[in-house]
Short mmCIF file of C-alpha atoms and ligand atoms in Angstrom, two decimals:
data_model
loop_
_atom_site.label_atom_id
_atom_site.label_comp_id
_atom_site.label_asym_id
_atom_site.label_seq_id
_atom_site.Cartn_x
_atom_site.Cartn_y
_atom_site.Cartn_z
CA UNK A 1 2.81 0.96 -15.91
CA UNK A 2 3.12 4.25 -17.70
CA UNK A 3 3.95 7.52 -15.97
CA UNK A 4 0.36 8.81 -16.18
CA UNK A 5 -0.99 5.74 -14.36
CA UNK A 6 1.72 6.05 -11.71
CA UNK A 7 0.84 9.72 -11.17
CA UNK A 8 -2.88 8.90 -11.01
CA UNK A 9 -2.22 6.28 -8.35
CA UNK A 10 -0.02 8.62 -6.29
CA UNK A 11 -2.73 11.29 -6.47
CA UNK A 12 -5.28 8.76 -5.17
CA UNK A 13 -2.92 7.86 -2.30
CA UNK A 14 -2.62 11.53 -1.29
CA UNK A 15 -6.43 11.80 -1.40
CA UNK A 16 -6.78 8.71 0.83
CA UNK A 17 -4.22 10.13 3.28
CA UNK A 18 -6.63 12.98 4.03
CA UNK A 19 -8.83 10.47 5.90
CA UNK A 20 -5.93 9.17 8.03
CA UNK A 21 -6.88 8.75 11.69
CA UNK A 22 -3.58 9.02 13.56
CA UNK A 23 -4.05 10.94 16.82
CA UNK A 24 -1.34 8.91 18.62
CA UNK A 25 1.61 8.87 16.22
CA UNK A 26 0.47 11.92 14.27
CA UNK A 27 2.05 10.14 11.27
CA UNK A 28 -0.40 10.09 8.38
CA UNK A 29 -0.18 7.53 5.60
CA UNK A 30 -2.18 7.05 2.39
CA UNK A 31 -2.25 4.19 -0.08
CA UNK A 32 -3.94 3.50 -3.40
CA UNK A 33 -4.23 -0.04 -4.71
CA UNK A 34 -4.75 -0.76 -8.40
CA UNK A 35 -6.58 -4.00 -9.19
CA UNK A 36 -6.38 -6.03 -12.38
CA UNK A 37 -9.57 -4.35 -13.75
CA UNK A 38 -8.06 -0.88 -13.39
CA UNK A 39 -10.08 0.00 -10.29
CA UNK A 40 -8.42 1.93 -7.48
CA UNK A 41 -8.98 1.32 -3.76
CA UNK A 42 -7.78 3.99 -1.35
CA UNK A 43 -6.67 3.33 2.21
CA UNK A 44 -5.39 5.29 5.21
CA UNK A 45 -3.90 4.32 8.56
CA UNK A 46 -6.45 3.96 11.34
CA UNK A 47 -5.02 4.07 14.87
CA UNK A 48 -6.49 2.95 18.17
CA UNK A 49 -6.04 3.92 21.83
CA UNK A 50 -4.99 0.33 22.51
CA UNK A 51 -2.31 0.73 19.80
CA UNK A 52 -2.18 -2.87 18.51
CA UNK A 53 -5.55 -2.73 16.67
CA UNK A 54 -4.01 -0.03 14.44
CA UNK A 55 -4.35 -0.75 10.72
CA UNK A 56 -1.81 0.52 8.22
CA UNK A 57 -2.93 2.39 5.09
CA UNK A 58 -1.77 -0.43 2.82
CA UNK A 59 -3.78 -3.09 4.64
CA UNK A 60 -6.84 -0.84 4.73
CA UNK A 61 -6.68 -0.61 0.92
CA UNK A 62 -6.15 -4.36 0.53
CA UNK A 63 -8.92 -5.33 2.93
CA UNK A 64 -11.37 -2.94 1.27
CA UNK A 65 -10.64 -4.48 -2.14
CA UNK A 66 -10.57 -8.11 -0.99
CA UNK A 67 -13.83 -7.62 0.93
CA UNK A 68 -15.40 -6.51 -2.35
CA UNK A 69 -14.30 -9.67 -4.12
CA UNK A 70 -11.07 -8.47 -5.72
CA UNK A 71 -8.17 -10.94 -5.72
CA UNK A 72 -5.74 -9.72 -8.40
CA UNK A 73 -3.67 -6.60 -8.10
CA UNK A 74 -1.16 -4.73 -10.23
CA UNK A 75 0.32 -2.00 -8.04
CA UNK A 76 0.08 0.06 -4.87
CA UNK A 77 1.20 3.66 -4.30
CA UNK A 78 2.10 4.69 -0.76
CA UNK A 79 2.61 8.22 0.59
CA UNK A 80 3.76 9.24 4.05
CA UNK A 81 4.03 12.49 5.98
CA UNK A 82 6.31 15.51 5.62
CA UNK A 83 7.43 14.60 2.13
CA UNK A 84 9.30 11.59 3.51
CA UNK A 85 9.66 8.43 1.48
CA UNK A 86 7.36 5.81 3.04
CA UNK A 87 8.13 2.10 3.40
CA UNK A 88 5.53 -0.62 3.98
CA UNK A 89 5.91 -2.49 7.27
CA UNK A 90 6.63 -6.22 7.30
CA UNK A 91 3.03 -7.15 8.11
CA UNK A 92 1.74 -5.22 5.09
CA UNK A 93 4.38 -6.82 2.84
CA UNK A 94 3.15 -10.23 4.00
CA UNK A 95 -0.49 -9.28 3.27
CA UNK A 96 0.55 -8.17 -0.22
CA UNK A 97 2.28 -11.52 -0.76
CA UNK A 98 -0.98 -13.37 -0.09
CA UNK A 99 -2.69 -11.80 -3.10
CA UNK A 100 0.09 -10.70 -5.45
CA UNK A 101 2.61 -12.19 -7.82
CA UNK A 102 5.77 -11.01 -6.07
CA UNK A 103 7.75 -10.70 -9.28
CA UNK A 104 5.07 -8.57 -10.96
CA UNK A 105 3.35 -6.50 -8.27
CA UNK A 106 4.69 -2.93 -8.18
CA UNK A 107 5.12 -0.92 -4.98
CA UNK A 108 5.42 2.81 -5.60
CA UNK A 109 6.99 4.72 -2.72
CA UNK A 110 6.21 8.37 -3.34
CA UNK A 111 7.37 11.64 -1.85
CA UNK A 112 5.29 13.56 -4.37
CA UNK A 113 3.59 13.03 -7.72
CA UNK A 114 6.93 13.33 -9.51
CA UNK A 115 9.37 11.95 -6.90
CA UNK A 116 8.98 8.23 -6.39
CA UNK A 117 10.70 4.86 -6.54
CA UNK A 118 9.16 1.67 -7.85
CA UNK A 119 10.00 -1.77 -6.47
CA UNK A 120 8.56 -5.21 -7.02
CA UNK A 121 7.21 -7.06 -3.99
CA UNK A 122 9.96 -9.63 -4.60
CA UNK A 123 12.53 -6.89 -4.01
CA UNK A 124 10.95 -5.76 -0.74
CA UNK A 125 10.01 -9.23 0.53
CA UNK A 126 12.39 -11.82 -0.92
CA UNK A 127 11.90 -15.55 -0.30
CA UNK A 128 8.53 -14.96 1.36
CA UNK A 129 6.33 -17.56 3.00
CA UNK A 130 3.28 -18.14 0.84
CA UNK A 131 0.58 -20.65 -0.06
CA UNK A 132 3.14 -22.39 -2.32
CA UNK A 133 4.48 -23.91 0.92
CA UNK A 134 1.26 -25.86 1.52
N1 THU B 1 1.89 3.00 9.00
C1 THU B 1 1.22 2.77 7.83
O1 THU B 1 0.05 3.12 7.67
N2 THU B 1 1.89 2.11 6.84
C2 THU B 1 3.17 1.70 6.92
O2 THU B 1 3.65 1.06 6.02
C3 THU B 1 3.98 2.00 8.11
C4 THU B 1 3.24 2.57 9.25
C5 THU B 1 1.18 3.72 10.07
C6 THU B 1 0.85 2.90 11.27
C7 THU B 1 0.73 3.95 12.33
O3 THU B 1 -0.58 4.48 12.31
C8 THU B 1 1.70 5.03 11.88
O4 THU B 1 1.99 4.78 10.53
C9 THU B 1 2.98 5.08 12.67
O5 THU B 1 3.58 3.85 12.72
#
């Protein structure tokens, strides 16, 4: 991934964050998922008064894309609140592992368009449980 594509994805994540519904934690998250055709799916966290139905931004982006028939993904950019560096929760890492090649899929954790770190899914979820086990 070149720098321009990374910046484009981070920008899309910040745009998606604007739709975040987080009246309980007041912590707003945005994500932008790049599929293998170059299409971008945005996602935000969506909270609930019963707490457990809450959906993270990353899973919102994945479920939007998968529900539209997409199955191959290249990268996801994630942005949190207050310029903090976000980190995907364990459940979201597991959802990523269902659809992504862990050694290839890039996870961009961004504070801003120019301040970010890039990891592979393998680095953030080593030795994961996957359909290879079946
Ligand atoms: N959250 C995300 O959207 N993504 C993450 O990776 C971590 C947490 C959301 C869930 C909840 O709405 C809020 O952040 C506080 O946990």
